[in-house]
CSV table of C-alpha atoms in Angstrom, one decimal:
chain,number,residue,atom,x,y,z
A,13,UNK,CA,46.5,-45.5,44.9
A,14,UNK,CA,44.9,-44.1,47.8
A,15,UNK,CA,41.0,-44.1,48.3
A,16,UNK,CA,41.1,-39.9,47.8
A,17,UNK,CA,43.0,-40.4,44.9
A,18,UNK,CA,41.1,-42.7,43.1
A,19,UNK,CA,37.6,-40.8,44.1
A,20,UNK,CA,39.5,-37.6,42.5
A,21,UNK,CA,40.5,-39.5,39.1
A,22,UNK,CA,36.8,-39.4,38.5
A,23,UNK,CA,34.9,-36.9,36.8
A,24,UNK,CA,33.6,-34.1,38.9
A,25,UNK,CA,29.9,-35.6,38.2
A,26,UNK,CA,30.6,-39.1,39.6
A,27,UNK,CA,32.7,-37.8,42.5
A,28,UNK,CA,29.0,-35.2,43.2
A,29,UNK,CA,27.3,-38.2,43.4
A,30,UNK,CA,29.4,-41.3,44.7
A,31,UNK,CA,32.3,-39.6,46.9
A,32,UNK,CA,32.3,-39.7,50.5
A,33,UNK,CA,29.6,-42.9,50.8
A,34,UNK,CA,29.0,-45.9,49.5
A,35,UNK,CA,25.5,-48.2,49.7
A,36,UNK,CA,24.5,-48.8,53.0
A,37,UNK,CA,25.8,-52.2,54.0
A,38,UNK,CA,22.8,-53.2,55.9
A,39,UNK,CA,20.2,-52.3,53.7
A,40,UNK,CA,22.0,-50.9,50.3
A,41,UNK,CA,20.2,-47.4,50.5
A,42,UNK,CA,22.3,-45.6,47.9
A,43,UNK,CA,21.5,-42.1,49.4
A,44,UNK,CA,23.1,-41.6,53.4
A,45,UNK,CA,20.5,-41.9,55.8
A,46,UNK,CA,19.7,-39.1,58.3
A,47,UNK,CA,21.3,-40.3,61.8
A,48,UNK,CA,19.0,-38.4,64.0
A,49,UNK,CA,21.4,-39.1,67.1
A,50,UNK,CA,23.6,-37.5,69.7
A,51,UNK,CA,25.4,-40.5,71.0
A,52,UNK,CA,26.6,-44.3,70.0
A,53,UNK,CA,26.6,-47.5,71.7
A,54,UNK,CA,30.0,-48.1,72.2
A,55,UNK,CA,32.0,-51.4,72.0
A,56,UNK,CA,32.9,-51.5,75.6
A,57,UNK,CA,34.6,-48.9,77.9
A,58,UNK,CA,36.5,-46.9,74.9
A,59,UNK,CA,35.9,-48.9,72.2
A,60,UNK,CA,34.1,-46.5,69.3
A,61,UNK,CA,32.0,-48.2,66.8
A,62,UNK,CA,33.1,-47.1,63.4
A,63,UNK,CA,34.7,-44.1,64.8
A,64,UNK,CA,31.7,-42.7,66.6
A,65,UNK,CA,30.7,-41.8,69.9
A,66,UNK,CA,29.1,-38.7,69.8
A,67,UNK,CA,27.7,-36.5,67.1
A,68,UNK,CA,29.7,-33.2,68.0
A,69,UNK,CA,32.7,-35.6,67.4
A,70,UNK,CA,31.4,-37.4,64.3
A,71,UNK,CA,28.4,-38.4,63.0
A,72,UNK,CA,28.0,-40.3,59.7
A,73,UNK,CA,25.6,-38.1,57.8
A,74,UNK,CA,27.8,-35.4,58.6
A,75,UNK,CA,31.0,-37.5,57.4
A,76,UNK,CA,29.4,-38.6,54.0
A,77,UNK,CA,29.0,-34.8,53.2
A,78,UNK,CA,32.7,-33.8,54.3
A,79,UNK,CA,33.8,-36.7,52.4
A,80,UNK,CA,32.0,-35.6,49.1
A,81,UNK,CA,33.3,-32.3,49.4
A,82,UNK,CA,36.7,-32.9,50.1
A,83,UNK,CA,36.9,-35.1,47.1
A,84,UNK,CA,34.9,-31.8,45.3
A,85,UNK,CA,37.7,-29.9,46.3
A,86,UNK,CA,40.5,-32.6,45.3
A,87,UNK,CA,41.2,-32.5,49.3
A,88,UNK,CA,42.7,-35.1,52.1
A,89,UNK,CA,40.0,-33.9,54.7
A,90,UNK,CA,36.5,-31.9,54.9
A,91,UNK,CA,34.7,-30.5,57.7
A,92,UNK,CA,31.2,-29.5,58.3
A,93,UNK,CA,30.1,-26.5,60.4
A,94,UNK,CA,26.8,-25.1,61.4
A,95,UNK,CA,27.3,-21.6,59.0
A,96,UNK,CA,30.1,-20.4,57.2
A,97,UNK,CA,31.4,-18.5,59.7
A,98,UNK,CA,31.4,-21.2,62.1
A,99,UNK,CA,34.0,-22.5,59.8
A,100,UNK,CA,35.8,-19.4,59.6
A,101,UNK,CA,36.2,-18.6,63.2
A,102,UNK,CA,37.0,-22.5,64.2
A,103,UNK,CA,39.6,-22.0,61.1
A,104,UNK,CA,41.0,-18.8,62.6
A,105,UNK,CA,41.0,-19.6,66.1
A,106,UNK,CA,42.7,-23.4,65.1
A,107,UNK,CA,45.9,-21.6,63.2
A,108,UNK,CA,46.3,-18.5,64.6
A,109,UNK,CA,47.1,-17.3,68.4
A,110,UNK,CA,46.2,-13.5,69.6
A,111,UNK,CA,49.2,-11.4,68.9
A,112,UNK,CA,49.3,-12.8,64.9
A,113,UNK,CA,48.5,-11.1,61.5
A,114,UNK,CA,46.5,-11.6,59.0
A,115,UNK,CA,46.1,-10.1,55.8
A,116,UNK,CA,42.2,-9.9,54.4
A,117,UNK,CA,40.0,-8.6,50.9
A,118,UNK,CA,39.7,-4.7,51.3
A,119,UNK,CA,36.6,-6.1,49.9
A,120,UNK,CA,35.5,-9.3,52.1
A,121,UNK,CA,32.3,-10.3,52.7
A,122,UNK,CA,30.5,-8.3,55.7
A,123,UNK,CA,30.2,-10.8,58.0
A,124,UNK,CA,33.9,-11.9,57.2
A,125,UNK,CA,35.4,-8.2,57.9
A,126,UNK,CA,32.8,-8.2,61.1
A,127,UNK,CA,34.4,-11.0,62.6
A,128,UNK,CA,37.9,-10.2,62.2
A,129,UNK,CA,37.4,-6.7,63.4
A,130,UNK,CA,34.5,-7.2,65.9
A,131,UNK,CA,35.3,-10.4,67.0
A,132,UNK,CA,39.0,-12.2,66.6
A,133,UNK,CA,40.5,-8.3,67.0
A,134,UNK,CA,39.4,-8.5,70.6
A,135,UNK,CA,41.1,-11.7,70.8
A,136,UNK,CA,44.4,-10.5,70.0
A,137,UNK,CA,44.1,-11.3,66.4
A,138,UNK,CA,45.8,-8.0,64.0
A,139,UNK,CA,44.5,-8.1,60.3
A,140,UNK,CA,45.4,-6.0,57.6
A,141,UNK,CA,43.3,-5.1,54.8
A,142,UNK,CA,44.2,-5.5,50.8
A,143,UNK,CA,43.1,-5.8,47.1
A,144,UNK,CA,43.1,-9.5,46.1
A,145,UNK,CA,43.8,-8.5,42.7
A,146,UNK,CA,46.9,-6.2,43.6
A,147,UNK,CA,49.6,-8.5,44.1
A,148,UNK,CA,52.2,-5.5,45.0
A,149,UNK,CA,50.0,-4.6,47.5
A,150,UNK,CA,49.1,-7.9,49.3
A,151,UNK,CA,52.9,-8.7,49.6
A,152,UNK,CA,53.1,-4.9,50.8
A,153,UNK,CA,50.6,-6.2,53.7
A,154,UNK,CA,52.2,-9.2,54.6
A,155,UNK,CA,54.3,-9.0,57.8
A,156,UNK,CA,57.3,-11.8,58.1
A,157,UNK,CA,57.3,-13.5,61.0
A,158,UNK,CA,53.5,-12.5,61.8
A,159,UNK,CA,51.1,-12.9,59.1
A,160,UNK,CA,50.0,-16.5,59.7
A,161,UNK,CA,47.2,-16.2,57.1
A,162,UNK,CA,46.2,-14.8,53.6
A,163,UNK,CA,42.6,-14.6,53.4
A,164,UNK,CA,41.6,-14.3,50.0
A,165,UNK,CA,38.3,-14.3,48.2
A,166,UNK,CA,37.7,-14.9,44.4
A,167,UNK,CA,36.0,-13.5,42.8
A,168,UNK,CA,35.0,-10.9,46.1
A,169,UNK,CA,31.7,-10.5,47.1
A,170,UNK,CA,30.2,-8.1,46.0
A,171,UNK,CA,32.5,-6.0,43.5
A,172,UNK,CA,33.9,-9.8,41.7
A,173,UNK,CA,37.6,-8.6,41.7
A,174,UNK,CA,39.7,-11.7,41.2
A,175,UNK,CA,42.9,-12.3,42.8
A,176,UNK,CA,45.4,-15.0,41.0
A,177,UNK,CA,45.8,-18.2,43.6
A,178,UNK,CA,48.7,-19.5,42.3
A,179,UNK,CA,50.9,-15.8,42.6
A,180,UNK,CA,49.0,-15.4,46.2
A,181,UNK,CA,50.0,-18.7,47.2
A,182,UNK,CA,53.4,-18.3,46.4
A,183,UNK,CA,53.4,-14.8,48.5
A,184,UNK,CA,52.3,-16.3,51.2
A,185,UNK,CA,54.5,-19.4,51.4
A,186,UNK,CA,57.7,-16.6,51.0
A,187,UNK,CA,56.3,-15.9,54.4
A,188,UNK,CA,55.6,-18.8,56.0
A,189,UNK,CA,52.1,-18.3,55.8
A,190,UNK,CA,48.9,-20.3,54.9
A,191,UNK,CA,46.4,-19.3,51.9
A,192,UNK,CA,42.9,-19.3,53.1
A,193,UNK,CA,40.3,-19.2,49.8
A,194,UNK,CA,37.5,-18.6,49.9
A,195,UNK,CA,35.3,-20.5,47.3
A,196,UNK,CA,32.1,-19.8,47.9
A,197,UNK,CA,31.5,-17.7,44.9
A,198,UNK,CA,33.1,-20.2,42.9
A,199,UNK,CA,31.7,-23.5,43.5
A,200,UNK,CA,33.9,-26.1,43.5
A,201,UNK,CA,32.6,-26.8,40.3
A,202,UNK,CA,34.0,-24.1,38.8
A,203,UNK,CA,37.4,-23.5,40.9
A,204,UNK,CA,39.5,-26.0,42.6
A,205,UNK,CA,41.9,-23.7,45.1
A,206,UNK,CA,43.9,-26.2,46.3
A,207,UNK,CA,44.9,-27.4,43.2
A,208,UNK,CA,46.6,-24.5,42.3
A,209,UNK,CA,48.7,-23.7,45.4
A,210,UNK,CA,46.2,-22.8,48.4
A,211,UNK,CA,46.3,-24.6,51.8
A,212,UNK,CA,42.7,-24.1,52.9
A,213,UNK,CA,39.3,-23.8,51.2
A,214,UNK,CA,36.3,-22.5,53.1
A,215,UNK,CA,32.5,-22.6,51.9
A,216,UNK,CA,29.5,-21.4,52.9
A,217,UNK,CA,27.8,-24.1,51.7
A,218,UNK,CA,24.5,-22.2,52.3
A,219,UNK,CA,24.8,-20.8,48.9
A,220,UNK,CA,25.7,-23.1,45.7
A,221,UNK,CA,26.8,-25.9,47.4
A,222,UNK,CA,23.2,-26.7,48.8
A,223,UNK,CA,22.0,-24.5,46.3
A,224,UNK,CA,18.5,-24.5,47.4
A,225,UNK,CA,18.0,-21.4,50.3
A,226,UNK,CA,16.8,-24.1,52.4
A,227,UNK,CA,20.1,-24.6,54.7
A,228,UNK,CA,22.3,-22.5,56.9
A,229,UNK,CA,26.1,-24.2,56.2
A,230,UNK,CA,30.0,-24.1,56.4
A,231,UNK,CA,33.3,-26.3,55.0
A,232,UNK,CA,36.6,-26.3,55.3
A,233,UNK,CA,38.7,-28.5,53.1
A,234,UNK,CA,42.5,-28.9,53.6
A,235,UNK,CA,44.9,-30.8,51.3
A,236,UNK,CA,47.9,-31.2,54.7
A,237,UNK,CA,46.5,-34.0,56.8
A,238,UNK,CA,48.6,-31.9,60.0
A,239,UNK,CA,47.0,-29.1,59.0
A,240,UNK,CA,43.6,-31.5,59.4
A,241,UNK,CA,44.3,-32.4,62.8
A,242,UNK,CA,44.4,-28.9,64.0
A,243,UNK,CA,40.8,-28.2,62.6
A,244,UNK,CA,40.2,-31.9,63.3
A,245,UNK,CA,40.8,-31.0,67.3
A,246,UNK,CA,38.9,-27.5,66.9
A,247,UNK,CA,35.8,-28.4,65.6
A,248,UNK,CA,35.3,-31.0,68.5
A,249,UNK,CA,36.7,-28.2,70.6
A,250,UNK,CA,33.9,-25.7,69.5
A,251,UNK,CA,31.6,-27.3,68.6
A,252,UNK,CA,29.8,-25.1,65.8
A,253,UNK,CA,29.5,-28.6,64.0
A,254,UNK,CA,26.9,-29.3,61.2
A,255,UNK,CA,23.6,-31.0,62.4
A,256,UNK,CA,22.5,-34.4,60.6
A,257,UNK,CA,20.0,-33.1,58.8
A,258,UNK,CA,21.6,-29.7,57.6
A,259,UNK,CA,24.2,-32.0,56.2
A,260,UNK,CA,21.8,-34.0,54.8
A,261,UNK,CA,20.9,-31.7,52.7
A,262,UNK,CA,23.6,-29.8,51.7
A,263,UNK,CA,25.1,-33.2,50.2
A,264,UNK,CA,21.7,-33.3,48.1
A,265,UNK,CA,22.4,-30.0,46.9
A,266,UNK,CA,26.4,-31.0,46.3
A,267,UNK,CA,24.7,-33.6,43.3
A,268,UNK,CA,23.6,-31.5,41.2
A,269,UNK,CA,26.5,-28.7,42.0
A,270,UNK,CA,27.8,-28.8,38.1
A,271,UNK,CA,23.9,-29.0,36.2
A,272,UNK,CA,22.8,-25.7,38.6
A,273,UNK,CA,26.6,-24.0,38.0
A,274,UNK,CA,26.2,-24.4,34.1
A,275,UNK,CA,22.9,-23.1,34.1
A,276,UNK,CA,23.7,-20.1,36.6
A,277,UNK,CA,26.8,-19.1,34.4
A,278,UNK,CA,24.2,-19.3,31.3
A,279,UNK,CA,21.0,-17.0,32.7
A,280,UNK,CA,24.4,-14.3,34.2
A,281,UNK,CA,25.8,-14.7,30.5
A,282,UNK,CA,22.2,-13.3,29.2
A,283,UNK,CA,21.8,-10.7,32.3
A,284,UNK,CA,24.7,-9.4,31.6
A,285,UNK,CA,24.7,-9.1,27.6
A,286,UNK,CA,21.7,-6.6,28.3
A,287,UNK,CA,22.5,-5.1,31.2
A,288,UNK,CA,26.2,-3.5,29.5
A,289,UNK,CA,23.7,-2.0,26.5
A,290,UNK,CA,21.2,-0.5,29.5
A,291,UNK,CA,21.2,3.6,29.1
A,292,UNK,CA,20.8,3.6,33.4
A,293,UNK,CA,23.4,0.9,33.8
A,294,UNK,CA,26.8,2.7,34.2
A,295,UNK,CA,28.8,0.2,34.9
A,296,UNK,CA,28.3,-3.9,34.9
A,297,UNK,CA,30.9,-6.0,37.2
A,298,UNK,CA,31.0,-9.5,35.9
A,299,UNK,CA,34.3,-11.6,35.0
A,300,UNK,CA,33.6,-13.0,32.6
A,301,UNK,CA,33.7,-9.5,30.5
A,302,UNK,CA,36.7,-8.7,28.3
A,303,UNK,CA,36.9,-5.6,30.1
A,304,UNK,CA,36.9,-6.5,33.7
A,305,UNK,CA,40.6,-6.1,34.6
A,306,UNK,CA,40.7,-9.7,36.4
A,307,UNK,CA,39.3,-11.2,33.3
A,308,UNK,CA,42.5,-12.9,32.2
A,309,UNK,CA,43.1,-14.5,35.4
A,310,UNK,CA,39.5,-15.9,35.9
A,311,UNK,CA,40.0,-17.5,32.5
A,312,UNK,CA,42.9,-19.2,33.3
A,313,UNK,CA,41.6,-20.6,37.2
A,314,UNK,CA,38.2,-20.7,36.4
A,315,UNK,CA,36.1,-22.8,34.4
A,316,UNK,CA,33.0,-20.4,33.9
A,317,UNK,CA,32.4,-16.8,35.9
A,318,UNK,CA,29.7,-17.9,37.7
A,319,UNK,CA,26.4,-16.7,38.2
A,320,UNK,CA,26.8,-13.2,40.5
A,321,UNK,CA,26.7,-9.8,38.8
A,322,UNK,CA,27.4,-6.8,39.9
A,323,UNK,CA,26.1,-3.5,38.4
A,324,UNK,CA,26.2,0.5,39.1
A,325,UNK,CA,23.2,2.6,38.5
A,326,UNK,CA,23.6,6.2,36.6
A,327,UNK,CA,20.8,7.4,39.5
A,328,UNK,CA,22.8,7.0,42.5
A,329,UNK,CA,21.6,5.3,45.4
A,330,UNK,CA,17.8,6.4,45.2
A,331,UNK,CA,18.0,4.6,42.1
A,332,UNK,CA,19.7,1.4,43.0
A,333,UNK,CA,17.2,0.8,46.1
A,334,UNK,CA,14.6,1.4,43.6
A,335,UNK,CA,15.8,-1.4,41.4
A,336,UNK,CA,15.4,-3.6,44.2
A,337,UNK,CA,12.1,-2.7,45.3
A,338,UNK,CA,10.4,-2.9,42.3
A,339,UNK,CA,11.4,-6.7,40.5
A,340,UNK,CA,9.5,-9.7,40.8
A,341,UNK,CA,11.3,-12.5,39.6
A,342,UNK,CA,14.1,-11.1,41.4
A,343,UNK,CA,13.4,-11.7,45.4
A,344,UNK,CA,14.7,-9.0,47.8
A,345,UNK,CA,16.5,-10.9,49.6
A,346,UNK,CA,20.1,-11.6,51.6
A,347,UNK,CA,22.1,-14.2,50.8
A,348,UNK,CA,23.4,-15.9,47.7
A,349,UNK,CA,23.4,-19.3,45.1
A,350,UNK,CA,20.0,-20.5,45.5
A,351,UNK,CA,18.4,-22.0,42.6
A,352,UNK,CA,15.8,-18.8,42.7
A,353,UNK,CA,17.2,-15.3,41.9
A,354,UNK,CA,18.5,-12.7,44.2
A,355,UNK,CA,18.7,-9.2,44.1
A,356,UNK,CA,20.3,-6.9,46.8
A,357,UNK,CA,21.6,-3.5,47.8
A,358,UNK,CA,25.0,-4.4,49.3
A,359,UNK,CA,25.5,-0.9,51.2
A,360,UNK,CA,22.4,-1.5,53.0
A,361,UNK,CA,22.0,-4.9,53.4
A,362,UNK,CA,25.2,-7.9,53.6
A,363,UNK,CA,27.4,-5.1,53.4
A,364,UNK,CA,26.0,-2.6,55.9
A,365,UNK,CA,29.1,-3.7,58.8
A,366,UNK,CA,31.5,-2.5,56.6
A,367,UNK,CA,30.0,1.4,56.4
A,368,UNK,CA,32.3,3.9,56.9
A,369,UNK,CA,35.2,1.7,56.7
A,370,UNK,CA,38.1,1.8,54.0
A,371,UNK,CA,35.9,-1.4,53.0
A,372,UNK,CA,32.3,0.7,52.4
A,373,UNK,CA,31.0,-0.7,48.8
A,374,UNK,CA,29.3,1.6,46.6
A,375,UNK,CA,26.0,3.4,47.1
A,376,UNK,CA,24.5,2.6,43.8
A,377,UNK,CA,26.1,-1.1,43.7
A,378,UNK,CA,23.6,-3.5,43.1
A,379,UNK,CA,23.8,-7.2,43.2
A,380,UNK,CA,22.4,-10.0,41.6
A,381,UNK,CA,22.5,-13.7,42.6
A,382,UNK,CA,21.5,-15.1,39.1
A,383,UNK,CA,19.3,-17.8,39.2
A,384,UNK,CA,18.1,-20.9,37.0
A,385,UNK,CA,14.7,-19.3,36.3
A,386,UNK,CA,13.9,-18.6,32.4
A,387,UNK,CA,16.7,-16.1,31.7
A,388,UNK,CA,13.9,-14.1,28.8
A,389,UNK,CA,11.8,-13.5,32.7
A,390,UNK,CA,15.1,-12.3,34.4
A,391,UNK,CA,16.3,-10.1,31.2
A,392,UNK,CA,12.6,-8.9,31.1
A,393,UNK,CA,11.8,-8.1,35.3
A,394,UNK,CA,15.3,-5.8,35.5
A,395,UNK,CA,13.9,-4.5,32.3
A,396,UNK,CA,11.0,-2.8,34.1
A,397,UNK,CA,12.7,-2.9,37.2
A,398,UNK,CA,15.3,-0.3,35.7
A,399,UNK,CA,12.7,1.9,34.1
């Protein structure tokens, strides 16, 4: 039995805490020590110690973290970049040449459908947009002989549709193609991708995986070590490579990944039992409802439904920016997963790049990044926050 397989026997708990580093042999620190270092003493001309030369190549803080979450992921190999896009676009870039096709969420995240159309579009990259959640219409997108990816997020930020991995996988493999998931929503605590057909996993690990709005981060995690070399080669290549430090921290935040998830999917449980009995709420978006049409297929590749909500005011859009304005346990802010709640007006805010797109969200969609706050606070601040 292989080292990877062994570390992914374990419990997901252990593996949070042990995987991808063991004691320091020289002085048996049991948490990975900061290498504040560009470059290595080498043993003579071409001889790396350990592996490392230089620290866009490799650096050991860096490879403790993309250890850990490759293990997270029950993945051959992790890599750690300086944002979640950074990990997208050396992704991209790694598998795909200009003149290819992909196929992306009519939903994706803003910054996702900004650099696909703003950025690998003038590169020669075609992409195609489609509902995760609509098989018939993703295999409808696909192109044979030209899509080389399937981009796929689940649940979508921000209207939480879930698409089914293992039928997407198998739509893209008819093809020839590669399924990209995107897991940041998830966890890997509470979804492992590759496990039930995908080829690629990426993260912004700014959110739950360091789960502490106090680092910018991105992952890939592939289970195909051929598939590794190519983003092995690419991140060197480009260089948008996590620093020490940034990694540092986001393998803190990995190792207490499932207490923070249980406790998110808790305080969104309560948040979202009040807001569905709210006379301004219209409608609430959440998967783990009976009535969300993706409900079914989160049960079955999910272990909770996480801790984003996603509701629409009876008001319109005056209404939902004056939700936002007015909480105080809720912060007005971007971003997601932190251990401190979130709230956000999508159309304006992450979402603003996709306005007056076939991907605009909503004008009176308002999202919530539930924290681990006392959930009676959070039910009581969008209480008065809703009037």
């Amino acid at each position: 039995m292989s080292e990877q397989q062994h570390r992914n026997k374990s419990g997901f708990e252990t593996r949070a805490i042990h995987a991808g580093y063991e004691p320091d042999a020289a002085t048996g620190a049991v948490i990975p020590p900061i290498y504040a270092t560009s470059t290595y003493k080498q043993d003579g001309v071409g001889g790396l110690r350990g592996g490392y030369e230089y620290s866009r190549s490799a650096n050991p803080t860096r490879t403790a973290l993309e250890g850990n979450i490759a293990a997270l992921e029950e993945g051959e190999r992790g890599f750690a970049f300086a944002s979640g896009l950074a990990a997208e676009d050396t992704l991209v870039r790694g598998l795909c040449r200009p003149g290819d096709h992909v196929v992306i969420p009519d939903d994706a995240y803003g910054g996702t459908f900004r650099l696909f159309d703003k950025v690998e579009k003038v590169w020669g990259l075609e992409y195609s947009p489609a509902p995760v959640s609509d098989l018939e219409k993703v295999a409808a997108a696909v192109r044979p002989g030209e899509t080389k990816l399937v981009w796929v997020e689940t649940p979508t930020n921000p209207l939480l549709n879930i698409g089914d991995i293992e039928a997407l996988a198998a739509i893209a493999h008819d093809v020839g193609a590669l399924l990209v998931v995107d897991n940041t929503f998830a966890s890997p605590y509470l979804q492992q991708p590759l496990t039930l057909g995908a080829d690629v996993v990426v993260h912004s690990t700014t959110k739950y995986c360091g789960g502490h709005s106090d680092v910018v981060g991105g992952a890939i995690v592939v289970k195909d070590l051929d598939l590794a070399e190519k983003v092995t080669f690419h991140q060197n290549a480009m260089g948008a490579v996590a620093g020490p430090f940034d990694a540092w921290l986001t393998l803190r935040g990995l190792k207490t990944l499932a207490l923070r998830m249980e406790r998110h999917c808790d305080n969104a449980e309560r948040v979202v039992d009040f807001l569905t009995s709210h006379p301004a709420v219209g409608d609430v978006i959440y998967p783990g409802l009976e009535t969300h049409p993706g409900h079914e297929v989160a049960q079955r590749q999910m272990k909770r439904y996480g801790g984003m909500v996603s509701f629409r005011v009876n008001g319109g859009e005056a209404q939902a920016l004056s939700v936002c304005e007015r909480t105080e346990v809720f912060t007005l802010g971007e971003s997601l997963g932190g251990v401190e709640s979130l709230i956000e007006h999508p159309g304006r805010m992450t979402h603003a790049s996709v306005a007056g797109t076939d991907l605009e969200v909503p004008a009176d969609l308002v999202r919530l990044s539930v924290g681990i706050e006392t959930a009676d606070d959070l039910v009581a601040d969008l209480e008065r926050a809703l009037g």
